[in-house]
Short mmCIF file of C-alpha atoms (C1' of nucleotides) in Angstrom, two decimals:
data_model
loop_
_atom_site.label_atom_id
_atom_site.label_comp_id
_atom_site.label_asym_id
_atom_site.label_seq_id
_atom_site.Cartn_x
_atom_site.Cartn_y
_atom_site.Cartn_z
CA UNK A 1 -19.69 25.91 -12.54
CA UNK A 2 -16.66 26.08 -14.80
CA UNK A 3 -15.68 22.07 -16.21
CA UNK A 4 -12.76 22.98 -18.15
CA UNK A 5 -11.37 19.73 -17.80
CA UNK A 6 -13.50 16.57 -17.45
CA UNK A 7 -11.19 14.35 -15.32
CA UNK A 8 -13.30 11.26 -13.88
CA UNK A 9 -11.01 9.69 -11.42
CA UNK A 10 -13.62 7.05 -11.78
CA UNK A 11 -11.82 6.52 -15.20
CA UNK A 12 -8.42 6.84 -14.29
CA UNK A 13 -6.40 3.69 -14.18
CA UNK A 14 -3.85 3.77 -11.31
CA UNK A 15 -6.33 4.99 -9.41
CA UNK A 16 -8.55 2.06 -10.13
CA UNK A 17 -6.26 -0.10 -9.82
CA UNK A 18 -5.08 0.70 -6.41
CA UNK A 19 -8.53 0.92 -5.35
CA UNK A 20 -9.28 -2.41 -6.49
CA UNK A 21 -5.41 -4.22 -5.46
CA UNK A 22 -6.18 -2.92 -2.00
CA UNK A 23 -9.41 -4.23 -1.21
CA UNK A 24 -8.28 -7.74 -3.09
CA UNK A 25 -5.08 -7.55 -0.64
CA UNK A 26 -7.51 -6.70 2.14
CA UNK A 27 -9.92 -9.56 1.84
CA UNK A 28 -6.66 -12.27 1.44
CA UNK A 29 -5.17 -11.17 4.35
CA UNK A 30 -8.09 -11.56 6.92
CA UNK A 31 -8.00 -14.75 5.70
CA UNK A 32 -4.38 -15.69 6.22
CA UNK A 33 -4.13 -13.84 9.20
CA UNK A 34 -6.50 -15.50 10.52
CA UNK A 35 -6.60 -19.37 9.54
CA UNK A 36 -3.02 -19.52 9.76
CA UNK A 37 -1.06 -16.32 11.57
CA UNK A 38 0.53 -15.11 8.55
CA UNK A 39 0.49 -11.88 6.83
CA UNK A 40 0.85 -10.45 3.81
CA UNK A 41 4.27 -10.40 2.98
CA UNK A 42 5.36 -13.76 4.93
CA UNK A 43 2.54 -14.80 2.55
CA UNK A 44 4.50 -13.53 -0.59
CA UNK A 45 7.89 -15.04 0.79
CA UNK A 46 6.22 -18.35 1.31
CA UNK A 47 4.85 -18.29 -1.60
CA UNK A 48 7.61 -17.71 -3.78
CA UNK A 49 9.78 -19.88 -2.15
CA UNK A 50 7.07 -22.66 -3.07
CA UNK A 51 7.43 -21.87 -6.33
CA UNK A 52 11.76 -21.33 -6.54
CA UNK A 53 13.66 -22.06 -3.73
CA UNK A 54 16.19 -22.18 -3.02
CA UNK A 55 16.07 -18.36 -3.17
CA UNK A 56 18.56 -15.82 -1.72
CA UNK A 57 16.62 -12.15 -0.43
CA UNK A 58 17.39 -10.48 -3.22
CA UNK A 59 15.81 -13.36 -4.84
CA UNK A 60 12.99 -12.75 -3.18
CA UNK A 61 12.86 -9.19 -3.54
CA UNK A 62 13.02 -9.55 -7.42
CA UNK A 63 10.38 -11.91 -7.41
CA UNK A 64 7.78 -10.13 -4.99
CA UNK A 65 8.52 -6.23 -5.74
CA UNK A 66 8.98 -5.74 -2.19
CA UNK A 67 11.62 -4.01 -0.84
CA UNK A 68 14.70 -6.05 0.88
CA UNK A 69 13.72 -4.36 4.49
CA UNK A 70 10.22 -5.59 3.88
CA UNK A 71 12.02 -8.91 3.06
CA UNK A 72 14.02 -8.94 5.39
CA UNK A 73 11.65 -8.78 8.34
CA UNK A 74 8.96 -11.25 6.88
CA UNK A 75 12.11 -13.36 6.18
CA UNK A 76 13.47 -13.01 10.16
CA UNK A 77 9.88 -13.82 11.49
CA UNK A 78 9.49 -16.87 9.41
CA UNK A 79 12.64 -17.66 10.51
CA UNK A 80 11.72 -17.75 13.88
CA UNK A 81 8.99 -19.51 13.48
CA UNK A 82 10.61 -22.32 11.64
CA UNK A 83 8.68 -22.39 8.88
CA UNK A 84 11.81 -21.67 6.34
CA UNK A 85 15.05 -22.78 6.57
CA UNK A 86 18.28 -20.77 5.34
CA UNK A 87 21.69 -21.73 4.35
CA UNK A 88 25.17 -20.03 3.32
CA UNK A 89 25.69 -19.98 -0.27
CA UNK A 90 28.41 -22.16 -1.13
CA UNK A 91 30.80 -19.42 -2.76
CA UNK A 92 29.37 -16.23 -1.83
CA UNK A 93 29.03 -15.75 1.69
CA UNK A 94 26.73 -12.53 1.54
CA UNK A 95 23.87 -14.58 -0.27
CA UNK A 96 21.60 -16.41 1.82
CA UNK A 97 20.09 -19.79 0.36
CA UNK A 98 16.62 -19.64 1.66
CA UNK A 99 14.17 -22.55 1.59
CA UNK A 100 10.70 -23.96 3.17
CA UNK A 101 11.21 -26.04 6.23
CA UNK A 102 8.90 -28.84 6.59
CA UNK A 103 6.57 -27.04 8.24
CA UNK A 104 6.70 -24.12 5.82
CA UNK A 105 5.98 -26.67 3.09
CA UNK A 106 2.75 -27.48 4.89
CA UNK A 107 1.85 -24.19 5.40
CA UNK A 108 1.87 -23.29 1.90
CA UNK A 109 0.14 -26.44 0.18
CA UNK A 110 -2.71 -26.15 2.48
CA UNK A 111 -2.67 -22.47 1.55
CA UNK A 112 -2.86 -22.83 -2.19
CA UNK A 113 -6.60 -24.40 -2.04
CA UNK A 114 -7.65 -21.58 0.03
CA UNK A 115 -5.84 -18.74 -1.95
CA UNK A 116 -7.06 -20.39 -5.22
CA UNK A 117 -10.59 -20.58 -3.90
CA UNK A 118 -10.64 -16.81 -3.27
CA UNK A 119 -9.04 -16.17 -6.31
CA UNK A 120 -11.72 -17.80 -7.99
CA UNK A 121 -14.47 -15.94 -5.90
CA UNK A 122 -13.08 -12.53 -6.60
CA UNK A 123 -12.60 -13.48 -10.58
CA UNK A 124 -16.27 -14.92 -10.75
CA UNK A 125 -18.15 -12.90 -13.27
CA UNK A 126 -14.76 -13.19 -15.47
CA UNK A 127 -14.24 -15.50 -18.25
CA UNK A 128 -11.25 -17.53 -18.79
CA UNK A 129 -10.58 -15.63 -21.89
CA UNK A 130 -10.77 -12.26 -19.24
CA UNK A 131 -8.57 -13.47 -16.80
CA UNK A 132 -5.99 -14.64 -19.72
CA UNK A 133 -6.43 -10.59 -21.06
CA UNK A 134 -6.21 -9.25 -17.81
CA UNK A 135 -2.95 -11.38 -17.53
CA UNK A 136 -1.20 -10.18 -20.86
CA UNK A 137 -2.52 -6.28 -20.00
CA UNK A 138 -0.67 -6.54 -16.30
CA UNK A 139 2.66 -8.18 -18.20
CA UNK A 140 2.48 -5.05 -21.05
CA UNK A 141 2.05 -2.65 -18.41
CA UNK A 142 4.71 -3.94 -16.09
CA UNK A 143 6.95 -4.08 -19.46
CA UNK A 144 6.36 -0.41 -19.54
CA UNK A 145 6.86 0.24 -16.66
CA UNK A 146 10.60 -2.10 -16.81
CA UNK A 147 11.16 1.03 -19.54
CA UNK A 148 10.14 3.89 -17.26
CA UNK A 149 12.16 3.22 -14.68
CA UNK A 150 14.95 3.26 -16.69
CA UNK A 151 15.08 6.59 -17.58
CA UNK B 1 12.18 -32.18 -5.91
CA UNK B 2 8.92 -32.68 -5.71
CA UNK B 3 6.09 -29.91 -7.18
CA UNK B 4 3.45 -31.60 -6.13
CA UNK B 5 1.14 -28.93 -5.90
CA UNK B 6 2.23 -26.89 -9.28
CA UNK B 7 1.68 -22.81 -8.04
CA UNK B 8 2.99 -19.97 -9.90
CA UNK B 9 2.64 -16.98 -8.17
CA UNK B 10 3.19 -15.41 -11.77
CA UNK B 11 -0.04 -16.45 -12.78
CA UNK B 12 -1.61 -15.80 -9.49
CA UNK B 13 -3.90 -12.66 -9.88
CA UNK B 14 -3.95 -11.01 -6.50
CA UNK B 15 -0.11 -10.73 -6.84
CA UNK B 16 0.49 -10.11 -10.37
CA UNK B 17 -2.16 -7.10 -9.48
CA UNK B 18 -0.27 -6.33 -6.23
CA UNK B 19 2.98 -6.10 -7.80
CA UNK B 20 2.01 -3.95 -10.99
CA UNK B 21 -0.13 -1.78 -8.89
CA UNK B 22 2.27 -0.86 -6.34
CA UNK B 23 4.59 -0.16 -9.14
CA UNK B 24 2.25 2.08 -10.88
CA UNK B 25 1.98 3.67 -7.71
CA UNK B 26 5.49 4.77 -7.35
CA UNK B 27 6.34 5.74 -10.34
CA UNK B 28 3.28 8.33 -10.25
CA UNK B 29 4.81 8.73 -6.46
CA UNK B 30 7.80 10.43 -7.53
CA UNK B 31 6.04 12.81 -9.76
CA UNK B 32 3.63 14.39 -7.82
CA UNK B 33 5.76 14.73 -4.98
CA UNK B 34 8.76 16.35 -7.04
CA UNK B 35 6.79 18.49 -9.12
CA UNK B 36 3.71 19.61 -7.06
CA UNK B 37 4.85 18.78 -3.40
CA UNK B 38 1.35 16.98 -3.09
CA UNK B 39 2.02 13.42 -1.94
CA UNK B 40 -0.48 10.30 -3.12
CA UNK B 41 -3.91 10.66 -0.36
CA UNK B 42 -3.47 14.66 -1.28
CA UNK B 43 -3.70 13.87 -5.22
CA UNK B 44 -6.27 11.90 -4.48
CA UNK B 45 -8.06 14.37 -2.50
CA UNK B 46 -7.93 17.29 -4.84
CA UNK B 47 -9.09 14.99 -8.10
CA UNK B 48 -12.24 13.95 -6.36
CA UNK B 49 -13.01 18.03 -4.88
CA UNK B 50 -11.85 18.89 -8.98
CA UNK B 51 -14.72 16.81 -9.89
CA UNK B 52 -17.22 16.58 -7.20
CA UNK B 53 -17.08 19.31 -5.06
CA UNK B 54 -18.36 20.29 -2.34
CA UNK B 55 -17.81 17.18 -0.86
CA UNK B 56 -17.71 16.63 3.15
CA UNK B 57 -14.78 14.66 4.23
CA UNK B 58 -17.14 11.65 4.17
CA UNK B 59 -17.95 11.99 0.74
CA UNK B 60 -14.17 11.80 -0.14
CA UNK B 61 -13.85 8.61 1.68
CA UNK B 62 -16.65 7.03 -0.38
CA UNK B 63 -15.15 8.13 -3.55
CA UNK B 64 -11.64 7.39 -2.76
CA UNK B 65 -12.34 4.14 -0.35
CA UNK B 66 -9.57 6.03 1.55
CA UNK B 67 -10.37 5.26 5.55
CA UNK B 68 -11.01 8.61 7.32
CA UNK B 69 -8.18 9.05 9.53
CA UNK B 70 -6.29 8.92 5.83
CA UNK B 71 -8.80 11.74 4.45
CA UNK B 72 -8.79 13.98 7.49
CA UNK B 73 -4.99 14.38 7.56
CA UNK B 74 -4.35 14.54 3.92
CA UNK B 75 -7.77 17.75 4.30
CA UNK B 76 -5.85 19.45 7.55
CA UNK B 77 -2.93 19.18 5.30
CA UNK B 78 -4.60 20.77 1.76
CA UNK B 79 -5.97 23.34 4.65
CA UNK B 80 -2.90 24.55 6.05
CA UNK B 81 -1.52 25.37 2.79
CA UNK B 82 -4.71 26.81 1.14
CA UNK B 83 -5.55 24.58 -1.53
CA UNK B 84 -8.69 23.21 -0.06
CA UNK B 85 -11.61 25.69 1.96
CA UNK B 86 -13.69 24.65 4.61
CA UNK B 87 -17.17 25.70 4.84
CA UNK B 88 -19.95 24.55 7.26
CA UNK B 89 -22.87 22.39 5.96
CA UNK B 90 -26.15 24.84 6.18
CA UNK B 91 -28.13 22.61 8.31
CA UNK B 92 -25.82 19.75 9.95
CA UNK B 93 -23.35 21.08 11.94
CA UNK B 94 -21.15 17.74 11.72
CA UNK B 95 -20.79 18.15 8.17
CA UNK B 96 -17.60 19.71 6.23
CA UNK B 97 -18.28 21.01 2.85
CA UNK B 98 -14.79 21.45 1.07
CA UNK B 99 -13.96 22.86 -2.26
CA UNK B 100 -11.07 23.65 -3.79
CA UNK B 101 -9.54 27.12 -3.44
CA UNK B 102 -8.13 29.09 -6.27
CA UNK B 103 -4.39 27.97 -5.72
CA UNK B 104 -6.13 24.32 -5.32
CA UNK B 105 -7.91 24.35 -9.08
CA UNK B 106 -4.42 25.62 -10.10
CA UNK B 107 -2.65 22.85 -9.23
CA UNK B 108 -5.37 19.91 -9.99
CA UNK B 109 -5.86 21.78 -13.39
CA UNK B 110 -1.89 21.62 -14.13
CA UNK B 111 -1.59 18.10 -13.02
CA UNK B 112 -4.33 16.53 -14.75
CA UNK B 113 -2.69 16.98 -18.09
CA UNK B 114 0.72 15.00 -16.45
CA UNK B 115 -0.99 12.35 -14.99
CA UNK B 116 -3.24 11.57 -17.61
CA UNK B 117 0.37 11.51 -19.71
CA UNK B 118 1.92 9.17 -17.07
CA UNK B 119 -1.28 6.84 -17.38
CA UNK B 120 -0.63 6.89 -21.36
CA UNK B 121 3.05 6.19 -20.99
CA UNK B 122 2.10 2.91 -18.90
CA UNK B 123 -0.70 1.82 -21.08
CA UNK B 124 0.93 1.87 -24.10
CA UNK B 125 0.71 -1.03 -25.80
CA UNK B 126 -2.62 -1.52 -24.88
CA UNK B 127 -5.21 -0.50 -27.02
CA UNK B 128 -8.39 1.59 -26.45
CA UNK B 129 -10.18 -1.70 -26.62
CA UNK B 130 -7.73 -3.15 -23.93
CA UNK B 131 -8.11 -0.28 -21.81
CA UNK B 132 -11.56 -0.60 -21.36
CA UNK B 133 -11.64 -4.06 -21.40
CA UNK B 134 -9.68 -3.55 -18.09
CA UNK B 135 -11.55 -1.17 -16.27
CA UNK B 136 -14.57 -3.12 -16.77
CA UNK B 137 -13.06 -6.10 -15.69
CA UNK B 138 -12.26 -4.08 -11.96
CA UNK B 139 -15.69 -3.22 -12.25
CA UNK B 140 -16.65 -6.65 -12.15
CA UNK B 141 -14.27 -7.87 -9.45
CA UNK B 142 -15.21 -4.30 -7.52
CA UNK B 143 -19.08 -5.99 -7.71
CA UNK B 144 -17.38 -9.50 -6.59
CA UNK B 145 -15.70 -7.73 -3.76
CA UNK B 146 -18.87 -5.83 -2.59
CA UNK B 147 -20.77 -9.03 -2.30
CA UNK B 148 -17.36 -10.93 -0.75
CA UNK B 149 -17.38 -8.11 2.22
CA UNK B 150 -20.64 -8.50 3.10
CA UNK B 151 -20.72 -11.64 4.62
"C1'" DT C 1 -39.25 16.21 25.99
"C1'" DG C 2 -35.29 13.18 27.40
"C1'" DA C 3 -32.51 9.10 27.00
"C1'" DC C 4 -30.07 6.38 23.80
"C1'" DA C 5 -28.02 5.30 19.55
"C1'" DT C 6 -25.76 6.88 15.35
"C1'" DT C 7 -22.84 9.68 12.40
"C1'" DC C 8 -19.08 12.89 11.53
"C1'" DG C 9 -14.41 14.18 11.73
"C1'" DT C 10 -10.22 14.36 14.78
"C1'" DT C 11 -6.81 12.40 17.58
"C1'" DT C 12 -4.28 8.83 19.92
"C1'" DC C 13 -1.45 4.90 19.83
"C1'" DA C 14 0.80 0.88 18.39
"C1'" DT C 15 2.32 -1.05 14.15
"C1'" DT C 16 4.14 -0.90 9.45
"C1'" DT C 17 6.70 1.27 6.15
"C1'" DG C 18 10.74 2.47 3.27
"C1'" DA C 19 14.90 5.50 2.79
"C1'" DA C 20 19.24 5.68 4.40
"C1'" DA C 21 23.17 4.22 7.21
"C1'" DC C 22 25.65 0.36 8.28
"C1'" DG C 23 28.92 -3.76 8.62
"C1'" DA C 24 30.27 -7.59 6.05
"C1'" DT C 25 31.57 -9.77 1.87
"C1'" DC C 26 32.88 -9.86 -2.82
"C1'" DT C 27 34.76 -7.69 -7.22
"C1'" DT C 28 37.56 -4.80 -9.90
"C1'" DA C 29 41.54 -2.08 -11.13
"C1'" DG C 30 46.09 -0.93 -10.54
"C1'" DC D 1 48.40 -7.89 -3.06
"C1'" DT D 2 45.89 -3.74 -2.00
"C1'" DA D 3 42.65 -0.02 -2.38
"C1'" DA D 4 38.30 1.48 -4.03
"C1'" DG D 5 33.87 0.33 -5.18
"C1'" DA D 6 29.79 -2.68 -5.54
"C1'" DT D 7 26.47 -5.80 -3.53
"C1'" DC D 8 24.13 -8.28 0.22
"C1'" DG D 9 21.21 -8.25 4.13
"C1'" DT D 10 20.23 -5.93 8.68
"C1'" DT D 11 19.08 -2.14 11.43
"C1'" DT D 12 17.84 2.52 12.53
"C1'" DC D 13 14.75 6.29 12.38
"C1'" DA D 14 11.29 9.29 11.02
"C1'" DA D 15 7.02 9.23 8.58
"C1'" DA D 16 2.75 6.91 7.20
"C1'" DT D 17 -0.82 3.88 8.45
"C1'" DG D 18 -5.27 2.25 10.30
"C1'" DA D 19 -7.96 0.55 14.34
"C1'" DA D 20 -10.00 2.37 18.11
"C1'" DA D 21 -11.26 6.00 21.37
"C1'" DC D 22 -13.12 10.33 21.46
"C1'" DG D 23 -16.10 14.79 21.57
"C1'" DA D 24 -19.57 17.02 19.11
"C1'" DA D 25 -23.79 17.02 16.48
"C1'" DT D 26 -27.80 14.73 14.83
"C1'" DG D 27 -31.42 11.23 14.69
"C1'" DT D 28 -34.72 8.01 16.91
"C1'" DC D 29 -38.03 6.38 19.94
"C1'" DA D 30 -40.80 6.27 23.95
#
DNA sequence: TGACATTCGTTTCATTTGAAACGATCTTAG
DNA sequence: CTAAGATCGTTTCAAATGAAACGAATGTCA
């Protein structure tokens, strides 16, 4: 009957937040996996390339948090598929200039709607002033953690 | 050249929360594992038995939204090395009650103090305010995401 | 009561994961 | 120039994962 130490796990953030990452991950990728064949880090590799190409897989790796094996499959299977195009870097032959292909390209602008959309049904019951907070909390934390890992 | 649909993925919640989560993750990752040998579904495990037990292996799904296969090995696992005990429910068979052993409290009761110290080591720089600003706002998208799944 | 459905926890199996090894390329130092 | 080391991306391999099948126990309904 002892409660030395009141720890709520309820209350405890990492915990929370993977709780809460997961099921948002979960509910995207039924959707992408199933309108358009594509999972969850494909997705990611799509979408950054949307946003930066040309991109080498390190690139991508910074950009995403994945790790390059990660990358490095989603990158071979879009590949395959046609949907991103790559290219030898002009001086350095070990980085690989990675881009959307047509196709790609169409992939991810009729994504966006549909990823917005969800976005906006998960962050209903938020303000704009919320998400905007929850935005500068995420970029202090992940500054922290930049000085963590350092150690 | 052309942006015609203008999408940052920095400014894209599920990713920003992806990214800093899995993060998070790892970086408590590496200290449970070095220190305590306890790996992340174990962790999890022995917080909710610290604060809720008994619980049957059921119960720790619900509080740890964990799928079962996840909660039954990480149990066999606390078992085997006698930080968890097993007990059968009084009047349904099916049911597990666990608990923590005396070794078990041990360990939750020396790791609480170091993970609520990682948790303060990533949040700072946010306030008190900011804190709880944040978990209510995963409340609120937890209560978007209930209503989301049950379509 | 007996048949049928449901719930609990374990186990199986195919897939995903990431750490580490690897070959290839580039950089640095002598 | 050459040797040693760093970096890039792929691949290998063992471990983790989760969906589904499963046996056991309970609940429901006629």
């Amino acid at each position: 009957m002892k409660r030395s130490s009141a720890f709520d796990l309820e209350s405890f953030l990492p915990y929370r937040l993977s709780v809460t990452t997961n099921r948002v991950s979960r509910a995207f990728a039924a959707h992408y996996q199933q309108e358009f064949g594509i999972a969850i880090p494909e997705w990611r590799v799509i979408a950054v390339l949307g946003a930066f190409a040309p991109l080498s897989s390190n690139g991508i790796c910074e950009r995403t948090a994945m790790d390059k094996a990660k990358v490095s499959r989603a990158v071979a299977s879009l590949l395959e598929r046609g949907l991103i195009a790559r290219e030898a870097h002009a001086t350095d032959q070990r980085l690989i200039q990675l881009t959307l292909s047509g196709p790609g390209r169409k992939i991810y602008e009729s994504i966006i709607p549909r990823a917005r959309a969800i976005e906006a049904e998960v962050t209903r019951g938020l303000s704009k002033a919320d998400v905007a907070h929850l935005h500068r909390m995420l970029d202090r934390i992940g500054a922290r953690l930049d000085a963590i890992e350092l150690d």
